[in-house]
mmCIF file of C-alpha atoms in Angstrom:
data_model
loop_
_atom_site.group_PDB
_atom_site.id
_atom_site.type_symbol
_atom_site.label_atom_id
_atom_site.label_comp_id
_atom_site.label_asym_id
_atom_site.label_seq_id
_atom_site.Cartn_x
_atom_site.Cartn_y
_atom_site.Cartn_z
ATOM 1 C CA MET A 17 27.326 -13.865 -53.565
ATOM 2 C CA GLU A 18 25.815 -17.190 -52.502
ATOM 3 C CA ASP A 19 28.641 -17.697 -49.987
ATOM 4 C CA THR A 20 27.769 -14.325 -48.392
ATOM 5 C CA VAL A 21 24.010 -14.737 -48.354
ATOM 6 C CA ALA A 22 23.970 -18.173 -46.704
ATOM 7 C CA PRO A 23 25.772 -17.180 -43.481
ATOM 8 C CA VAL A 24 23.611 -14.058 -43.173
ATOM 9 C CA ALA A 25 20.447 -16.102 -43.594
ATOM 10 C CA GLN A 26 21.646 -18.560 -40.977
ATOM 11 C CA GLN A 27 22.362 -15.689 -38.595
ATOM 12 C CA LEU A 28 18.862 -14.253 -39.066
ATOM 13 C CA ASP A 29 17.299 -17.668 -38.463
ATOM 14 C CA SER A 30 19.232 -18.036 -35.230
ATOM 15 C CA GLN A 31 18.002 -14.633 -34.093
ATOM 16 C CA LYS A 32 14.397 -15.714 -34.464
ATOM 17 C CA ALA A 33 14.683 -18.311 -31.745
ATOM 18 C CA PRO A 34 17.419 -17.361 -29.292
ATOM 19 C CA VAL A 35 18.463 -20.052 -26.852
ATOM 20 C CA PHE A 36 19.329 -19.178 -23.245
ATOM 21 C CA ASP A 37 20.588 -21.452 -20.496
ATOM 22 C CA ASN A 38 19.031 -19.336 -17.753
ATOM 23 C CA PRO A 39 16.285 -16.721 -17.400
ATOM 24 C CA ASP A 40 17.629 -13.298 -18.403
ATOM 25 C CA ARG A 41 16.759 -9.735 -17.508
ATOM 26 C CA ASN A 42 14.281 -9.281 -20.364
ATOM 27 C CA LEU A 43 11.988 -11.816 -18.731
ATOM 28 C CA ALA A 44 11.010 -9.424 -15.942
ATOM 29 C CA MET A 45 8.853 -7.093 -18.027
ATOM 30 C CA GLU A 46 7.201 -10.018 -19.782
ATOM 31 C CA LEU A 47 6.147 -11.462 -16.431
ATOM 32 C CA VAL A 48 4.828 -8.092 -15.241
ATOM 33 C CA ARG A 49 2.425 -8.038 -18.161
ATOM 34 C CA ALA A 50 0.932 -11.311 -16.941
ATOM 35 C CA THR A 51 0.452 -10.216 -13.314
ATOM 36 C CA GLU A 52 -0.938 -6.851 -14.447
ATOM 37 C CA ALA A 53 -3.475 -8.608 -16.650
ATOM 38 C CA ALA A 54 -4.546 -10.958 -13.856
ATOM 39 C CA ALA A 55 -4.940 -8.088 -11.389
ATOM 40 C CA ILE A 56 -6.954 -5.958 -13.815
ATOM 41 C CA ARG A 57 -9.277 -8.838 -14.692
ATOM 42 C CA ALA A 58 -9.953 -9.462 -10.996
ATOM 43 C CA VAL A 59 -11.130 -5.901 -10.352
ATOM 44 C CA PRO A 60 -14.832 -6.392 -11.293
ATOM 45 C CA PHE A 61 -15.026 -9.081 -8.601
ATOM 46 C CA ILE A 62 -13.558 -7.072 -5.721
ATOM 47 C CA GLY A 63 -16.074 -7.003 -2.880
ATOM 48 C CA ARG A 64 -18.597 -9.138 -4.790
ATOM 49 C CA GLY A 65 -18.326 -12.156 -2.506
ATOM 50 C CA ASP A 66 -17.413 -14.669 -5.222
ATOM 51 C CA LYS A 67 -13.780 -15.689 -4.787
ATOM 52 C CA ASN A 68 -13.992 -18.447 -7.409
ATOM 53 C CA ALA A 69 -15.141 -16.012 -10.080
ATOM 54 C CA ALA A 70 -12.322 -13.606 -9.193
ATOM 55 C CA ASP A 71 -9.743 -16.390 -9.293
ATOM 56 C CA GLY A 72 -11.102 -17.756 -12.565
ATOM 57 C CA ALA A 73 -10.833 -14.387 -14.297
ATOM 58 C CA ALA A 74 -7.281 -13.885 -13.017
ATOM 59 C CA VAL A 75 -6.195 -17.394 -14.031
ATOM 60 C CA ASP A 76 -7.556 -16.959 -17.542
ATOM 61 C CA ALA A 77 -5.815 -13.613 -18.019
ATOM 62 C CA MET A 78 -2.469 -14.770 -16.598
ATOM 63 C CA ARG A 79 -2.423 -17.911 -18.717
ATOM 64 C CA THR A 80 -3.203 -15.955 -21.886
ATOM 65 C CA PHE A 81 -0.266 -13.599 -21.340
ATOM 66 C CA LEU A 82 2.139 -16.333 -20.209
ATOM 67 C CA ALA A 83 1.547 -18.149 -23.507
ATOM 68 C CA THR A 84 3.334 -15.304 -25.317
ATOM 69 C CA VAL A 85 6.433 -15.189 -23.079
ATOM 70 C CA ALA A 86 9.741 -16.359 -24.592
ATOM 71 C CA PHE A 87 10.536 -19.223 -22.251
ATOM 72 C CA ASP A 88 9.903 -22.912 -21.771
ATOM 73 C CA GLY A 89 8.143 -22.931 -18.439
ATOM 74 C CA VAL A 90 6.786 -25.815 -16.392
ATOM 75 C CA ILE A 91 4.354 -25.051 -13.573
ATOM 76 C CA VAL A 92 5.760 -26.487 -10.346
ATOM 77 C CA ILE A 93 3.539 -24.416 -8.066
ATOM 78 C CA GLY A 94 0.154 -23.868 -9.683
ATOM 79 C CA GLU A 95 -3.491 -23.625 -8.824
ATOM 80 C CA GLY A 96 -3.209 -27.340 -8.178
ATOM 81 C CA GLU A 97 -5.341 -29.966 -6.519
ATOM 82 C CA LYS A 98 -6.216 -27.705 -3.617
ATOM 83 C CA ASP A 99 -8.075 -25.276 -5.898
ATOM 84 C CA GLU A 100 -9.280 -27.876 -8.451
ATOM 85 C CA ALA A 101 -8.109 -25.596 -11.262
ATOM 86 C CA PRO A 102 -8.461 -26.569 -14.945
ATOM 87 C CA MET A 103 -5.654 -24.184 -15.962
ATOM 88 C CA LEU A 104 -2.205 -23.267 -14.640
ATOM 89 C CA PHE A 105 -2.108 -26.666 -12.969
ATOM 90 C CA ASN A 106 1.033 -28.385 -11.707
ATOM 91 C CA GLY A 107 2.987 -29.839 -14.631
ATOM 92 C CA GLU A 108 1.428 -27.599 -17.289
ATOM 93 C CA HIS A 109 3.839 -26.130 -19.857
ATOM 94 C CA VAL A 110 3.589 -22.375 -20.411
ATOM 95 C CA GLY A 111 5.404 -19.901 -22.644
ATOM 96 C CA ASN A 112 6.200 -20.127 -26.342
ATOM 97 C CA GLY A 113 8.933 -22.724 -25.765
ATOM 98 C CA ARG A 114 11.671 -20.651 -27.392
ATOM 99 C CA GLY A 115 13.598 -19.385 -24.388
ATOM 100 C CA PRO A 116 15.172 -20.603 -21.162
ATOM 101 C CA SER A 117 13.884 -23.680 -19.352
ATOM 102 C CA CYS A 118 12.270 -22.540 -16.107
ATOM 103 C CA ASP A 119 10.347 -23.678 -13.069
ATOM 104 C CA ILE A 120 7.255 -21.518 -12.655
ATOM 105 C CA ALA A 121 5.214 -20.766 -9.558
ATOM 106 C CA VAL A 122 1.973 -18.852 -9.975
ATOM 107 C CA ASP A 123 -0.738 -17.498 -7.745
ATOM 108 C CA PRO A 124 -3.053 -15.421 -9.962
ATOM 109 C CA ILE A 125 -4.632 -14.065 -6.771
ATOM 110 C CA ASP A 126 -2.862 -14.539 -3.462
ATOM 111 C CA GLY A 127 -5.828 -13.630 -1.296
ATOM 112 C CA THR A 128 -8.977 -14.674 -3.161
ATOM 113 C CA SER A 129 -11.013 -14.269 0.025
ATOM 114 C CA LEU A 130 -9.546 -10.795 0.500
ATOM 115 C CA THR A 131 -10.550 -9.895 -3.058
ATOM 116 C CA ALA A 132 -14.070 -11.261 -2.663
ATOM 117 C CA ALA A 133 -14.532 -9.332 0.587
ATOM 118 C CA GLY A 134 -12.949 -6.130 -0.733
ATOM 119 C CA ARG A 135 -10.153 -6.267 1.846
ATOM 120 C CA GLN A 136 -6.537 -5.185 1.535
ATOM 121 C CA ASN A 137 -3.357 -7.055 0.562
ATOM 122 C CA ALA A 138 -4.510 -9.194 -2.378
ATOM 123 C CA LEU A 139 -1.768 -9.719 -4.979
ATOM 124 C CA SER A 140 -1.237 -11.390 -8.335
ATOM 125 C CA VAL A 141 2.072 -13.260 -8.214
ATOM 126 C CA ILE A 142 4.543 -15.146 -10.418
ATOM 127 C CA ALA A 143 7.921 -16.582 -9.414
ATOM 128 C CA VAL A 144 10.487 -18.061 -11.794
ATOM 129 C CA ALA A 145 13.710 -20.021 -11.278
ATOM 130 C CA ASP A 146 16.029 -22.252 -13.306
ATOM 131 C CA ARG A 147 14.513 -25.600 -14.265
ATOM 132 C CA GLY A 148 14.644 -28.188 -11.508
ATOM 133 C CA THR A 149 15.472 -25.770 -8.663
ATOM 134 C CA MET A 150 12.097 -25.233 -6.952
ATOM 135 C CA TYR A 151 10.984 -27.441 -4.085
ATOM 136 C CA ASP A 152 8.020 -29.549 -5.175
ATOM 137 C CA PRO A 153 5.531 -29.671 -2.280
ATOM 138 C CA VAL A 154 3.484 -32.530 -3.706
ATOM 139 C CA ASP A 155 0.524 -33.260 -1.390
ATOM 140 C CA ALA A 156 1.918 -30.873 1.260
ATOM 141 C CA PHE A 157 -0.484 -27.950 1.538
ATOM 142 C CA TYR A 158 0.821 -26.334 4.752
ATOM 143 C CA MET A 159 4.172 -25.545 6.311
ATOM 144 C CA ASP A 160 5.493 -23.662 9.329
ATOM 145 C CA LYS A 161 7.397 -20.622 8.076
ATOM 146 C CA LEU A 162 9.847 -18.218 9.612
ATOM 147 C CA VAL A 163 10.884 -15.187 7.583
ATOM 148 C CA ALA A 164 12.956 -12.121 8.445
ATOM 149 C CA GLY A 165 15.548 -9.747 7.038
ATOM 150 C CA PRO A 166 19.310 -10.264 6.515
ATOM 151 C CA GLU A 167 20.048 -9.593 10.199
ATOM 152 C CA ALA A 168 18.320 -12.878 11.067
ATOM 153 C CA ILE A 169 20.725 -15.112 9.135
ATOM 154 C CA GLY A 170 22.485 -17.410 11.590
ATOM 155 C CA VAL A 171 20.488 -15.892 14.454
ATOM 156 C CA ILE A 172 16.956 -17.340 14.388
ATOM 157 C CA SER A 173 15.606 -20.780 13.485
ATOM 158 C CA LEU A 174 12.472 -22.912 13.549
ATOM 159 C CA GLU A 175 14.372 -25.152 15.956
ATOM 160 C CA GLN A 176 14.223 -22.379 18.585
ATOM 161 C CA SER A 177 11.173 -21.151 20.447
ATOM 162 C CA ILE A 178 9.432 -18.056 19.128
ATOM 163 C CA GLY A 179 10.422 -16.228 22.320
ATOM 164 C CA ASP A 180 14.116 -17.003 21.767
ATOM 165 C CA ASN A 181 13.829 -15.978 18.121
ATOM 166 C CA ILE A 182 12.305 -12.648 19.087
ATOM 167 C CA ARG A 183 15.001 -11.936 21.651
ATOM 168 C CA GLU A 184 17.836 -12.949 19.324
ATOM 169 C CA LEU A 185 16.454 -10.902 16.454
ATOM 170 C CA ALA A 186 16.067 -7.871 18.711
ATOM 171 C CA LYS A 187 19.748 -8.169 19.670
ATOM 172 C CA ALA A 188 20.808 -8.518 16.039
ATOM 173 C CA LYS A 189 18.784 -5.434 15.080
ATOM 174 C CA ARG A 190 19.974 -3.542 18.184
ATOM 175 C CA ARG A 191 16.424 -2.844 19.264
ATOM 176 C CA ASP A 192 14.312 -3.487 22.312
ATOM 177 C CA VAL A 193 12.141 -6.588 22.240
ATOM 178 C CA GLU A 194 9.107 -4.326 22.684
ATOM 179 C CA GLU A 195 9.864 -2.787 19.285
ATOM 180 C CA ILE A 196 9.739 -6.096 17.417
ATOM 181 C CA VAL A 197 6.588 -6.769 15.352
ATOM 182 C CA VAL A 198 5.713 -10.283 14.175
ATOM 183 C CA ALA A 199 3.235 -10.896 11.338
ATOM 184 C CA VAL A 200 0.983 -13.935 11.813
ATOM 185 C CA LEU A 201 -2.014 -15.235 9.890
ATOM 186 C CA ASP A 202 -5.127 -14.692 12.009
ATOM 187 C CA ARG A 203 -6.177 -18.325 12.389
ATOM 188 C CA PRO A 204 -7.376 -20.423 15.369
ATOM 189 C CA ARG A 205 -4.308 -22.659 14.919
ATOM 190 C CA HIS A 206 -2.107 -19.697 15.819
ATOM 191 C CA ALA A 207 -3.767 -18.805 19.140
ATOM 192 C CA GLU A 208 -0.913 -20.280 21.198
ATOM 193 C CA LEU A 209 1.752 -18.758 18.921
ATOM 194 C CA ILE A 210 0.193 -15.297 19.268
ATOM 195 C CA GLU A 211 0.133 -15.635 23.062
ATOM 196 C CA GLU A 212 3.818 -16.643 23.098
ATOM 197 C CA ILE A 213 4.793 -13.688 20.911
ATOM 198 C CA ARG A 214 3.025 -11.247 23.207
ATOM 199 C CA ALA A 215 4.355 -12.976 26.324
ATOM 200 C CA ALA A 216 7.880 -12.441 24.980
ATOM 201 C CA GLY A 217 7.126 -8.717 24.826
ATOM 202 C CA ALA A 218 6.776 -8.296 21.067
ATOM 203 C CA GLY A 219 3.789 -7.017 19.124
ATOM 204 C CA THR A 220 1.753 -8.818 16.489
ATOM 205 C CA ARG A 221 0.435 -7.829 13.080
ATOM 206 C CA LEU A 222 -2.447 -10.206 12.375
ATOM 207 C CA MET A 223 -3.132 -10.935 8.707
ATOM 208 C CA ARG A 224 -6.466 -12.183 7.406
ATOM 209 C CA ASP A 225 -4.767 -13.768 4.365
ATOM 210 C CA GLY A 226 -1.849 -13.142 2.066
ATOM 211 C CA ASP A 227 1.225 -14.455 3.854
ATOM 212 C CA VAL A 228 3.341 -13.926 0.711
ATOM 213 C CA ALA A 229 3.134 -10.179 1.313
ATOM 214 C CA GLY A 230 3.703 -10.769 5.027
ATOM 215 C CA GLY A 231 6.916 -12.676 4.372
ATOM 216 C CA ILE A 232 8.227 -10.088 1.926
ATOM 217 C CA ASN A 233 7.472 -7.240 4.288
ATOM 218 C CA ALA A 234 9.367 -9.058 7.048
ATOM 219 C CA SER A 235 12.468 -9.030 4.839
ATOM 220 C CA ARG A 236 12.278 -5.415 3.639
ATOM 221 C CA TRP A 237 14.327 -2.892 5.588
ATOM 222 C CA GLU A 238 11.706 -0.125 5.310
ATOM 223 C CA SER A 239 8.849 -2.298 6.586
ATOM 224 C CA ARG A 240 7.468 -2.068 10.109
ATOM 225 C CA ILE A 241 7.257 -5.879 10.266
ATOM 226 C CA ASP A 242 10.378 -7.604 11.622
ATOM 227 C CA MET A 243 9.394 -11.257 11.345
ATOM 228 C CA CYS A 244 6.685 -13.428 9.794
ATOM 229 C CA ALA A 245 5.874 -16.690 11.571
ATOM 230 C CA GLY A 246 3.307 -19.469 11.641
ATOM 231 C CA ALA A 247 1.735 -22.114 9.420
ATOM 232 C CA GLY A 248 0.646 -21.068 5.942
ATOM 233 C CA GLY A 249 0.442 -22.495 2.454
ATOM 234 C CA THR A 250 3.434 -24.537 1.271
ATOM 235 C CA PRO A 251 3.069 -23.318 -2.346
ATOM 236 C CA GLU A 252 3.050 -19.725 -1.091
ATOM 237 C CA GLY A 253 6.167 -20.576 0.910
ATOM 238 C CA VAL A 254 8.088 -21.562 -2.227
ATOM 239 C CA ILE A 255 6.895 -18.405 -4.000
ATOM 240 C CA THR A 256 7.990 -16.302 -1.029
ATOM 241 C CA ALA A 257 11.410 -17.999 -1.061
ATOM 242 C CA CYS A 258 12.049 -16.698 -4.594
ATOM 243 C CA ALA A 259 11.445 -13.165 -3.322
ATOM 244 C CA ILE A 260 13.533 -13.600 -0.172
ATOM 245 C CA LYS A 261 16.480 -14.743 -2.326
ATOM 246 C CA ALA A 262 16.377 -11.403 -4.107
ATOM 247 C CA LEU A 263 16.028 -9.431 -0.872
ATOM 248 C CA GLY A 264 18.933 -11.236 0.808
ATOM 249 C CA GLY A 265 16.730 -12.203 3.730
ATOM 250 C CA PHE A 266 16.246 -15.258 5.939
ATOM 251 C CA MET A 267 13.656 -17.990 5.544
ATOM 252 C CA GLU A 268 13.048 -21.488 6.874
ATOM 253 C CA GLY A 269 10.124 -23.864 6.461
ATOM 254 C CA ARG A 270 8.945 -27.169 7.895
ATOM 255 C CA LEU A 271 5.972 -29.146 6.627
ATOM 256 C CA SER A 272 2.995 -28.960 8.968
ATOM 257 C CA PRO A 273 -0.037 -31.019 7.860
ATOM 258 C CA GLN A 274 -3.287 -29.574 9.172
ATOM 259 C CA SER A 275 -5.446 -32.704 8.876
ATOM 260 C CA ASP A 276 -5.118 -36.476 9.185
ATOM 261 C CA GLU A 277 -5.701 -36.868 5.450
ATOM 262 C CA GLU A 278 -2.986 -34.370 4.562
ATOM 263 C CA HIS A 279 -0.645 -36.069 7.047
ATOM 264 C CA ARG A 280 -1.169 -39.430 5.330
ATOM 265 C CA LYS A 281 -0.568 -37.951 1.881
ATOM 266 C CA VAL A 282 2.585 -36.124 2.958
ATOM 267 C CA ILE A 283 4.077 -39.271 4.495
ATOM 268 C CA ALA A 284 3.093 -41.344 1.436
ATOM 269 C CA ALA A 285 4.826 -38.778 -0.811
ATOM 270 C CA GLY A 286 8.070 -39.368 1.102
ATOM 271 C CA HIS A 287 8.320 -36.029 2.907
ATOM 272 C CA ASP A 288 10.200 -35.753 6.217
ATOM 273 C CA LEU A 289 8.081 -33.813 8.705
ATOM 274 C CA THR A 290 11.047 -33.186 11.004
ATOM 275 C CA ARG A 291 13.256 -31.615 8.353
ATOM 276 C CA VAL A 292 13.823 -27.875 8.507
ATOM 277 C CA LEU A 293 13.953 -26.532 4.958
ATOM 278 C CA ALA A 294 16.469 -23.728 4.490
ATOM 279 C CA LEU A 295 16.090 -21.069 1.814
ATOM 280 C CA ASP A 296 18.272 -23.045 -0.614
ATOM 281 C CA ASP A 297 16.090 -26.111 -0.039
ATOM 282 C CA LEU A 298 12.988 -24.173 -1.060
ATOM 283 C CA VAL A 299 14.658 -22.761 -4.176
ATOM 284 C CA SER A 300 18.263 -23.656 -4.971
ATOM 285 C CA SER A 301 18.704 -21.284 -7.929
ATOM 286 C CA ASP A 302 20.541 -18.004 -7.438
ATOM 287 C CA ASN A 303 18.717 -16.554 -10.439
ATOM 288 C CA THR A 304 15.129 -16.195 -9.275
ATOM 289 C CA TYR A 305 12.442 -13.725 -10.274
ATOM 290 C CA PHE A 306 9.507 -12.618 -8.198
ATOM 291 C CA VAL A 307 6.829 -10.417 -9.756
ATOM 292 C CA ALA A 308 3.695 -9.164 -8.011
ATOM 293 C CA THR A 309 0.959 -6.697 -8.949
ATOM 294 C CA GLY A 310 -1.427 -5.300 -6.374
ATOM 295 C CA VAL A 311 -5.064 -6.309 -6.768
ATOM 296 C CA THR A 312 -6.325 -4.430 -3.709
ATOM 297 C CA ASP A 313 -4.425 -1.809 -1.719
ATOM 298 C CA GLY A 314 -1.943 -3.101 0.823
ATOM 299 C CA GLN A 315 1.236 -2.352 2.712
ATOM 300 C CA LEU A 316 3.359 -3.845 -0.062
ATOM 301 C CA LEU A 317 1.605 -2.470 -3.170
ATOM 302 C CA ASP A 318 -1.281 -0.253 -4.214
ATOM 303 C CA GLY A 319 -4.195 -2.037 -5.829
ATOM 304 C CA VAL A 320 -5.591 -1.503 -9.312
ATOM 305 C CA ARG A 321 -7.175 1.936 -9.668
ATOM 306 C CA ARG A 322 -9.342 3.466 -12.362
ATOM 307 C CA LYS A 323 -8.405 7.070 -13.077
ATOM 308 C CA GLY A 324 -10.717 8.455 -15.736
ATOM 309 C CA PRO A 325 -9.806 6.774 -19.026
ATOM 310 C CA LEU A 326 -6.804 5.046 -17.444
ATOM 311 C CA ILE A 327 -6.250 1.941 -15.324
ATOM 312 C CA ARG A 328 -3.266 2.285 -12.983
ATOM 313 C CA THR A 329 -1.308 -0.691 -11.645
ATOM 314 C CA GLU A 330 1.646 -0.973 -9.284
ATOM 315 C CA SER A 331 3.999 -3.942 -9.424
ATOM 316 C CA LEU A 332 7.128 -5.151 -7.643
ATOM 317 C CA VAL A 333 9.880 -6.941 -9.575
ATOM 318 C CA LEU A 334 12.670 -8.716 -7.672
ATOM 319 C CA ARG A 335 15.669 -10.550 -9.157
ATOM 320 C CA SER A 336 18.119 -12.474 -7.000
ATOM 321 C CA LYS A 337 21.026 -12.575 -9.483
ATOM 322 C CA THR A 338 21.353 -8.795 -9.464
ATOM 323 C CA GLY A 339 19.802 -8.116 -6.059
ATOM 324 C CA THR A 340 17.497 -5.515 -7.578
ATOM 325 C CA ALA A 341 14.006 -4.475 -6.562
ATOM 326 C CA ARG A 342 12.009 -2.391 -9.010
ATOM 327 C CA ARG A 343 8.572 -0.839 -8.703
ATOM 328 C CA VAL A 344 6.669 -0.604 -11.953
ATOM 329 C CA ILE A 345 3.870 1.946 -12.196
ATOM 330 C CA ALA A 346 1.832 1.431 -15.350
ATOM 331 C CA GLU A 347 -1.094 3.312 -16.836
ATOM 332 C CA HIS A 348 -3.271 1.284 -19.190
ATOM 333 C CA ARG A 349 -5.868 2.829 -21.481
ATOM 334 C CA ALA A 350 -9.142 1.348 -20.322
ATOM 335 C CA GLU A 351 -10.577 1.327 -23.841
ATOM 336 C CA LYS A 352 -7.887 -1.161 -24.902
ATOM 337 C CA TRP A 353 -9.053 -3.611 -22.265
ATOM 338 C CA LEU A 354 -12.611 -3.216 -23.477
ATOM 339 C CA GLU A 355 -11.365 -4.006 -26.995
ATOM 340 C CA LYS A 356 -9.732 -7.181 -25.690
ATOM 341 C CA ASP A 357 -13.041 -8.198 -24.136
ATOM 342 C CA SER A 358 -14.863 -7.729 -27.438
ATOM 343 C CA HIS A 359 -12.217 -9.782 -29.281
ATOM 344 C CA ARG A 360 -12.667 -12.596 -26.787
ATOM 345 C CA ASP A 361 -16.390 -12.638 -27.527
#
């Protein structure tokens, strides 16, 4: 009897703490819970003009849920120095430590200004890849990005002019140049880029914020956006790369400091400002996850909505290993969230 019981007991113990070499499919739904929580907690701050309060609520909620996830995660892309965040900072360990070892990139609200102003396209985002496979953009806050769908692979590049890229992409997609639409962040630094796009004959889709959604839309076949170009956040670029891997699209980046101070820090950190970073440079793993939940309505996802006693969320889950894209519609009983608030008090 003792000989039988011992192996069974050992088997049960091993089942309590499974060990995985890589993130597996069960991780997706665990991550969705964290982005859903962050998006829901941000809702009271939509249109209230306080982006720091919105971000703080989302950070707190995401971190709480990530602590329960079965993985050993290290934040590579976090709130970081740029946001002076006390939680979800670069280098922080998250998860319960009993699963796969992962690099984690988080943006509890991609579009805090959008949320504070009550504008569209704010998202809560998490990206995951195998440990040691995400590009670490230490001290590099901005990069030039070029993102498009699978047709762009081997056709466009940051080493070409935007006009040439537009013309080559139009040929690859068998469309007229006039039909091409390029998404660009609406910033003074992009005034010349916008003029060049229009001079080439293409149209623009100007974004107030949220270039993660812009990049993803540029890679989705059903989107009206064909390309996303211009300088945006380097952390957001790495997060976007995890999504583009799953969508089979094209992406390149090149560091683009926007101030003398940033330029000095980037050089001191050993970065090469002339190097064009391919998709595999931004994230080398072929097993990436990208999870996003809409905070406010947008082209990519619907925002959080209250429907009577229910809170409705819409999320997008992408996995590069399987090439799958799933939309998750969830209805949460509002009273349960009120209970969580009372427990926190």
